mmCIF file of N, CA and C and ligand atoms in Angstrom:
data_model
loop_
_atom_site.group_PDB
_atom_site.id
_atom_site.type_symbol
_atom_site.label_atom_id
_atom_site.label_comp_id
_atom_site.label_asym_id
_atom_site.label_seq_id
_atom_site.Cartn_x
_atom_site.Cartn_y
_atom_site.Cartn_z
ATOM 1 N N MET I 1 -17.154 80.198 137.258
ATOM 2 C CA MET I 1 -18.238 80.675 138.120
ATOM 3 C C MET I 1 -19.163 79.519 138.508
ATOM 4 N N PHE I 2 -19.484 78.665 137.514
ATOM 5 C CA PHE I 2 -20.377 77.545 137.767
ATOM 6 C C PHE I 2 -19.721 76.541 138.712
ATOM 7 N N ILE I 3 -18.425 76.306 138.512
ATOM 8 C CA ILE I 3 -17.694 75.380 139.390
ATOM 9 C C ILE I 3 -17.673 75.917 140.813
ATOM 10 N N GLU I 4 -17.432 77.234 140.956
ATOM 11 C CA GLU I 4 -17.438 77.854 142.290
ATOM 12 C C GLU I 4 -18.788 77.645 142.965
ATOM 13 N N TYR I 5 -19.855 77.844 142.193
ATOM 14 C CA TYR I 5 -21.216 77.709 142.712
ATOM 15 C C TYR I 5 -21.483 76.279 143.181
ATOM 16 N N LYS I 6 -21.150 75.305 142.306
ATOM 17 C CA LYS I 6 -21.405 73.907 142.644
ATOM 18 C C LYS I 6 -20.543 73.455 143.842
ATOM 19 N N ALA I 7 -19.293 73.908 143.863
ATOM 20 C CA ALA I 7 -18.397 73.528 144.955
ATOM 21 C C ALA I 7 -18.904 74.074 146.283
ATOM 22 N N LYS I 8 -19.383 75.317 146.253
ATOM 23 C CA LYS I 8 -19.870 75.953 147.483
ATOM 24 C C LYS I 8 -21.063 75.180 148.050
ATOM 25 N N LEU I 9 -21.926 74.713 147.169
ATOM 26 C CA LEU I 9 -23.095 73.931 147.592
ATOM 27 C C LEU I 9 -22.664 72.668 148.332
ATOM 28 N N LEU I 10 -21.546 72.096 147.896
ATOM 29 C CA LEU I 10 -21.061 70.841 148.475
ATOM 30 C C LEU I 10 -20.024 71.075 149.573
ATOM 31 N N GLY I 11 -19.701 72.360 149.838
ATOM 32 C CA GLY I 11 -18.719 72.661 150.867
ATOM 33 C C GLY I 11 -17.299 72.315 150.448
ATOM 34 N N VAL I 12 -17.056 72.354 149.135
ATOM 35 C CA VAL I 12 -15.726 72.030 148.614
ATOM 36 C C VAL I 12 -14.978 73.317 148.279
ATOM 37 N N GLU I 13 -13.728 73.378 148.693
ATOM 38 C CA GLU I 13 -12.896 74.544 148.427
ATOM 39 C C GLU I 13 -12.439 74.553 146.959
ATOM 40 N N VAL I 14 -12.452 75.740 146.349
ATOM 41 C CA VAL I 14 -11.958 75.884 144.972
ATOM 42 C C VAL I 14 -10.631 76.620 145.021
ATOM 43 N N ALA I 15 -9.635 76.111 144.327
ATOM 44 C CA ALA I 15 -8.325 76.752 144.285
ATOM 45 C C ALA I 15 -7.944 77.010 142.835
ATOM 46 N N TYR I 16 -7.092 78.010 142.631
ATOM 47 C CA TYR I 16 -6.696 78.402 141.281
ATOM 48 C C TYR I 16 -5.203 78.155 141.093
ATOM 49 N N VAL I 17 -4.867 77.544 139.961
ATOM 50 C CA VAL I 17 -3.479 77.185 139.673
ATOM 51 C C VAL I 17 -3.135 77.657 138.269
ATOM 52 N N ASP I 18 -1.922 78.200 138.101
ATOM 53 C CA ASP I 18 -1.434 78.576 136.774
ATOM 54 C C ASP I 18 -1.293 77.306 135.936
ATOM 55 N N PRO I 19 -2.038 77.190 134.832
ATOM 56 C CA PRO I 19 -2.035 75.937 134.069
ATOM 57 C C PRO I 19 -0.867 75.786 133.095
ATOM 58 N N ALA I 20 0.022 76.784 133.006
ATOM 59 C CA ALA I 20 1.098 76.722 132.017
ATOM 60 C C ALA I 20 1.958 75.473 132.180
ATOM 61 N N TYR I 21 2.118 74.738 131.095
ATOM 62 C CA TYR I 21 2.982 73.547 131.001
ATOM 63 C C TYR I 21 2.519 72.371 131.865
ATOM 64 N N THR I 22 1.329 72.423 132.437
ATOM 65 C CA THR I 22 0.894 71.295 133.262
ATOM 66 C C THR I 22 0.737 70.019 132.442
ATOM 67 N N SER I 23 0.430 70.155 131.155
ATOM 68 C CA SER I 23 0.257 68.954 130.333
ATOM 69 C C SER I 23 1.555 68.529 129.645
ATOM 70 N N GLN I 24 2.598 69.360 129.743
ATOM 71 C CA GLN I 24 3.863 69.023 129.079
ATOM 72 C C GLN I 24 4.960 68.648 130.063
ATOM 73 N N SER I 25 4.781 69.000 131.338
ATOM 74 C CA SER I 25 5.807 68.698 132.334
ATOM 75 C C SER I 25 5.604 67.291 132.897
ATOM 76 N N CYS I 26 6.706 66.637 133.224
ATOM 77 C CA CYS I 26 6.662 65.306 133.821
ATOM 78 C C CYS I 26 6.300 65.433 135.301
ATOM 79 N N SER I 27 5.289 64.677 135.743
ATOM 80 C CA SER I 27 4.893 64.744 137.148
ATOM 81 C C SER I 27 5.893 64.018 138.038
ATOM 82 N N GLY I 28 6.788 63.244 137.416
ATOM 83 C CA GLY I 28 7.792 62.525 138.187
ATOM 84 C C GLY I 28 9.029 63.359 138.455
ATOM 85 N N CYS I 29 9.523 64.073 137.412
ATOM 86 C CA CYS I 29 10.787 64.797 137.580
ATOM 87 C C CYS I 29 10.713 66.269 137.200
ATOM 88 N N GLY I 30 9.608 66.712 136.598
ATOM 89 C CA GLY I 30 9.463 68.122 136.253
ATOM 90 C C GLY I 30 10.018 68.497 134.891
ATOM 91 N N HIS I 31 10.662 67.557 134.230
ATOM 92 C CA HIS I 31 11.225 67.805 132.907
ATOM 93 C C HIS I 31 10.097 67.998 131.895
ATOM 94 N N ILE I 32 10.344 68.807 130.847
ATOM 95 C CA ILE I 32 9.352 68.939 129.778
ATOM 96 C C ILE I 32 9.434 67.675 128.916
ATOM 97 N N GLY I 33 8.360 66.918 128.904
ATOM 98 C CA GLY I 33 8.335 65.661 128.177
ATOM 99 C C GLY I 33 7.570 65.785 126.876
ATOM 100 N N LYS I 34 7.199 64.644 126.324
ATOM 101 C CA LYS I 34 6.515 64.622 125.046
ATOM 102 C C LYS I 34 5.091 64.130 125.240
ATOM 103 N N ARG I 35 4.134 64.961 124.828
ATOM 104 C CA ARG I 35 2.745 64.557 124.891
ATOM 105 C C ARG I 35 2.264 64.224 123.499
ATOM 106 N N ASP I 36 1.701 63.037 123.349
ATOM 107 C CA ASP I 36 1.158 62.626 122.063
ATOM 108 C C ASP I 36 -0.267 62.153 122.299
ATOM 109 N N LYS I 37 -1.201 63.019 121.980
ATOM 110 C CA LYS I 37 -2.625 62.781 122.223
ATOM 111 C C LYS I 37 -2.862 62.432 123.697
ATOM 112 N N LYS I 38 -3.204 61.156 123.984
ATOM 113 C CA LYS I 38 -3.551 60.824 125.371
ATOM 114 C C LYS I 38 -2.389 60.288 126.189
ATOM 115 N N SER I 39 -1.217 60.156 125.574
ATOM 116 C CA SER I 39 -0.109 59.603 126.343
ATOM 117 C C SER I 39 0.997 60.628 126.558
ATOM 118 N N PHE I 40 1.665 60.493 127.690
ATOM 119 C CA PHE I 40 2.778 61.367 128.036
ATOM 120 C C PHE I 40 4.012 60.503 128.261
ATOM 121 N N ASN I 41 5.142 60.937 127.693
ATOM 122 C CA ASN I 41 6.406 60.218 127.872
ATOM 123 C C ASN I 41 7.486 61.208 128.282
ATOM 124 N N CYS I 42 8.244 60.864 129.307
ATOM 125 C CA CYS I 42 9.356 61.707 129.738
ATOM 126 C C CYS I 42 10.663 61.061 129.284
ATOM 127 N N SER I 43 11.418 61.811 128.491
ATOM 128 C CA SER I 43 12.696 61.284 127.996
ATOM 129 C C SER I 43 13.770 61.348 129.073
ATOM 130 N N GLU I 44 13.510 62.123 130.123
ATOM 131 C CA GLU I 44 14.500 62.300 131.181
ATOM 132 C C GLU I 44 14.494 61.125 132.176
ATOM 133 N N CYS I 45 13.300 60.791 132.692
ATOM 134 C CA CYS I 45 13.233 59.737 133.717
ATOM 135 C C CYS I 45 12.483 58.487 133.248
ATOM 136 N N GLY I 46 11.908 58.547 132.041
ATOM 137 C CA GLY I 46 11.219 57.377 131.506
ATOM 138 C C GLY I 46 9.785 57.226 131.990
ATOM 139 N N HIS I 47 9.293 58.229 132.717
ATOM 140 C CA HIS I 47 7.920 58.181 133.223
ATOM 141 C C HIS I 47 6.937 58.161 132.047
ATOM 142 N N VAL I 48 5.987 57.218 132.082
ATOM 143 C CA VAL I 48 4.944 57.116 131.064
ATOM 144 C C VAL I 48 3.608 57.169 131.772
ATOM 145 N N ASP I 49 2.689 57.973 131.258
ATOM 146 C CA ASP I 49 1.411 58.149 131.936
ATOM 147 C C ASP I 49 0.352 58.576 130.927
ATOM 148 N N HIS I 50 -0.900 58.487 131.347
ATOM 149 C CA HIS I 50 -1.977 59.101 130.579
ATOM 150 C C HIS I 50 -1.770 60.622 130.689
ATOM 151 N N ALA I 51 -1.878 61.330 129.569
ATOM 152 C CA ALA I 51 -1.564 62.760 129.551
ATOM 153 C C ALA I 51 -2.399 63.553 130.561
ATOM 154 N N GLU I 52 -3.676 63.221 130.677
ATOM 155 C CA GLU I 52 -4.551 63.974 131.593
ATOM 156 C C GLU I 52 -4.195 63.666 133.047
ATOM 157 N N SER I 53 -3.852 62.423 133.308
ATOM 158 C CA SER I 53 -3.458 62.033 134.660
ATOM 159 C C SER I 53 -2.160 62.739 135.058
ATOM 160 N N ASN I 54 -1.199 62.761 134.146
ATOM 161 C CA ASN I 54 0.073 63.438 134.393
ATOM 162 C C ASN I 54 -0.160 64.917 134.690
ATOM 163 N N ALA I 55 -1.009 65.552 133.873
ATOM 164 C CA ALA I 55 -1.308 66.976 134.074
ATOM 165 C C ALA I 55 -2.009 67.199 135.414
ATOM 166 N N GLY I 56 -2.892 66.272 135.781
ATOM 167 C CA GLY I 56 -3.596 66.390 137.058
ATOM 168 C C GLY I 56 -2.648 66.364 138.247
ATOM 169 N N PHE I 57 -1.645 65.490 138.177
ATOM 170 C CA PHE I 57 -0.653 65.438 139.255
ATOM 171 C C PHE I 57 0.131 66.747 139.320
ATOM 172 N N ASN I 58 0.455 67.298 138.155
ATOM 173 C CA ASN I 58 1.191 68.568 138.130
ATOM 174 C C ASN I 58 0.374 69.691 138.763
ATOM 175 N N ILE I 59 -0.921 69.720 138.443
ATOM 176 C CA ILE I 59 -1.799 70.747 139.009
ATOM 177 C C ILE I 59 -1.876 70.578 140.527
ATOM 178 N N ALA I 60 -2.023 69.331 140.964
ATOM 179 C CA ALA I 60 -2.103 69.065 142.405
ATOM 180 C C ALA I 60 -0.823 69.490 143.118
ATOM 181 N N MET I 61 0.328 69.202 142.510
ATOM 182 C CA MET I 61 1.590 69.564 143.138
ATOM 183 C C MET I 61 1.780 71.074 143.167
ATOM 184 N N ARG I 62 1.332 71.765 142.111
ATOM 185 C CA ARG I 62 1.417 73.235 142.113
ATOM 186 C C ARG I 62 0.567 73.827 143.218
ATOM 187 N N LEU I 63 -0.554 73.185 143.452
ATOM 188 C CA LEU I 63 -1.450 73.638 144.518
ATOM 189 C C LEU I 63 -0.730 73.569 145.854
ATOM 190 N N CYS I 64 0.013 72.504 146.073
ATOM 191 C CA CYS I 64 0.767 72.332 147.313
ATOM 192 C C CYS I 64 1.831 73.415 147.434
ATOM 193 N N ILE I 65 2.532 73.668 146.335
ATOM 194 C CA ILE I 65 3.631 74.627 146.362
ATOM 195 C C ILE I 65 3.093 76.048 146.466
ATOM 196 N N ASP I 66 2.085 76.370 145.629
ATOM 197 C CA ASP I 66 1.562 77.734 145.584
ATOM 198 C C ASP I 66 0.912 78.143 146.895
ATOM 199 N N GLN I 67 0.181 77.242 147.497
ATOM 200 C CA GLN I 67 -0.626 77.635 148.656
ATOM 201 C C GLN I 67 -0.075 77.073 149.958
ATOM 202 N N LEU I 68 0.996 76.314 149.863
ATOM 203 C CA LEU I 68 1.628 75.740 151.048
ATOM 204 C C LEU I 68 0.625 74.995 151.921
ATOM 205 N N HIS I 69 -0.292 74.319 151.230
ATOM 206 C CA HIS I 69 -1.286 73.517 151.942
ATOM 207 C C HIS I 69 -0.716 72.123 152.178
ATOM 208 N N THR I 70 0.251 72.035 153.053
ATOM 209 C CA THR I 70 0.910 70.747 153.276
ATOM 210 C C THR I 70 0.021 69.754 154.006
ATOM 211 N N ASP I 71 -1.123 70.240 154.474
ATOM 212 C CA ASP I 71 -2.030 69.315 155.142
ATOM 213 C C ASP I 71 -2.924 68.596 154.150
ATOM 214 N N ARG I 72 -2.874 69.008 152.872
ATOM 215 C CA ARG I 72 -3.691 68.334 151.874
ATOM 216 C C ARG I 72 -3.171 66.913 151.656
ATOM 217 N N ASP I 73 -4.066 65.989 151.450
ATOM 218 C CA ASP I 73 -3.686 64.587 151.257
ATOM 219 C C ASP I 73 -2.712 64.417 150.103
ATOM 220 N N VAL I 74 -2.984 65.139 148.999
ATOM 221 C CA VAL I 74 -2.156 64.951 147.805
ATOM 222 C C VAL I 74 -0.711 65.370 148.059
ATOM 223 N N CYS I 75 -0.521 66.332 148.999
ATOM 224 C CA CYS I 75 0.833 66.810 149.283
ATOM 225 C C CYS I 75 1.631 65.768 150.064
ATOM 226 N N LYS I 76 0.923 64.885 150.748
ATOM 227 C CA LYS I 76 1.592 63.842 151.526
ATOM 228 C C LYS I 76 1.802 62.585 150.700
ATOM 229 N N GLY I 77 1.011 62.480 149.609
ATOM 230 C CA GLY I 77 1.044 61.277 148.796
ATOM 231 C C GLY I 77 2.215 61.258 147.843
ATOM 232 N N SER I 78 2.269 60.201 147.061
ATOM 233 C CA SER I 78 3.349 60.022 146.100
ATOM 234 C C SER I 78 2.781 60.034 144.692
ATOM 235 N N THR I 79 3.493 60.658 143.773
ATOM 236 C CA THR I 79 3.097 60.622 142.370
ATOM 237 C C THR I 79 3.989 59.661 141.605
ATOM 238 N N ASP I 80 4.788 58.889 142.340
ATOM 239 C CA ASP I 80 5.747 58.002 141.678
ATOM 240 C C ASP I 80 5.093 56.820 140.980
ATOM 241 N N THR I 81 3.991 56.354 141.534
ATOM 242 C CA THR I 81 3.364 55.161 140.979
ATOM 243 C C THR I 81 1.893 55.409 140.657
ATOM 244 N N PRO I 82 1.630 56.282 139.664
ATOM 245 C CA PRO I 82 0.238 56.507 139.306
ATOM 246 C C PRO I 82 -0.380 55.250 138.692
ATOM 247 N N LYS I 83 -1.658 55.044 138.962
ATOM 248 C CA LYS I 83 -2.335 53.880 138.413
ATOM 249 C C LYS I 83 -2.666 54.148 136.946
ATOM 250 N N PRO I 84 -2.692 53.109 136.141
ATOM 251 C CA PRO I 84 -3.006 53.301 134.721
ATOM 252 C C PRO I 84 -4.407 53.882 134.558
ATOM 253 N N ALA I 85 -4.538 54.854 133.674
ATOM 254 C CA ALA I 85 -5.833 55.461 133.438
ATOM 255 C C ALA I 85 -6.496 54.790 132.248
ATOM 256 N N MET I 86 -7.806 54.831 132.236
ATOM 257 C CA MET I 86 -8.548 54.272 131.109
ATOM 258 C C MET I 86 -8.399 55.217 129.915
ATOM 259 N N ALA I 87 -8.177 54.671 128.768
ATOM 260 C CA ALA I 87 -8.017 55.508 127.562
ATOM 261 C C ALA I 87 -9.375 55.958 127.054
HETATM 262 ZN ZN1 ZN U 101 10.425 62.691 134.126
#
């Protein structure tokens, strides 16, 4: 509710995404990988990322799929080369 309120003040759209497995799925290939505290490792494609960053990409991609908002910047971008996150 508070996020909706703050977003509305700033004219930012709020979207809802099913959070299931967002922190365990690989943002590169979709495989269920291994999360160990702040790091994520995918045994399938070798993708290594900060766990929160990996989950964020998954949420963003679900947003594209769920709402078919192909005009969103994130839907046009690539998740192949995420920048290293600060620990
Ligand atoms: Zn992977």
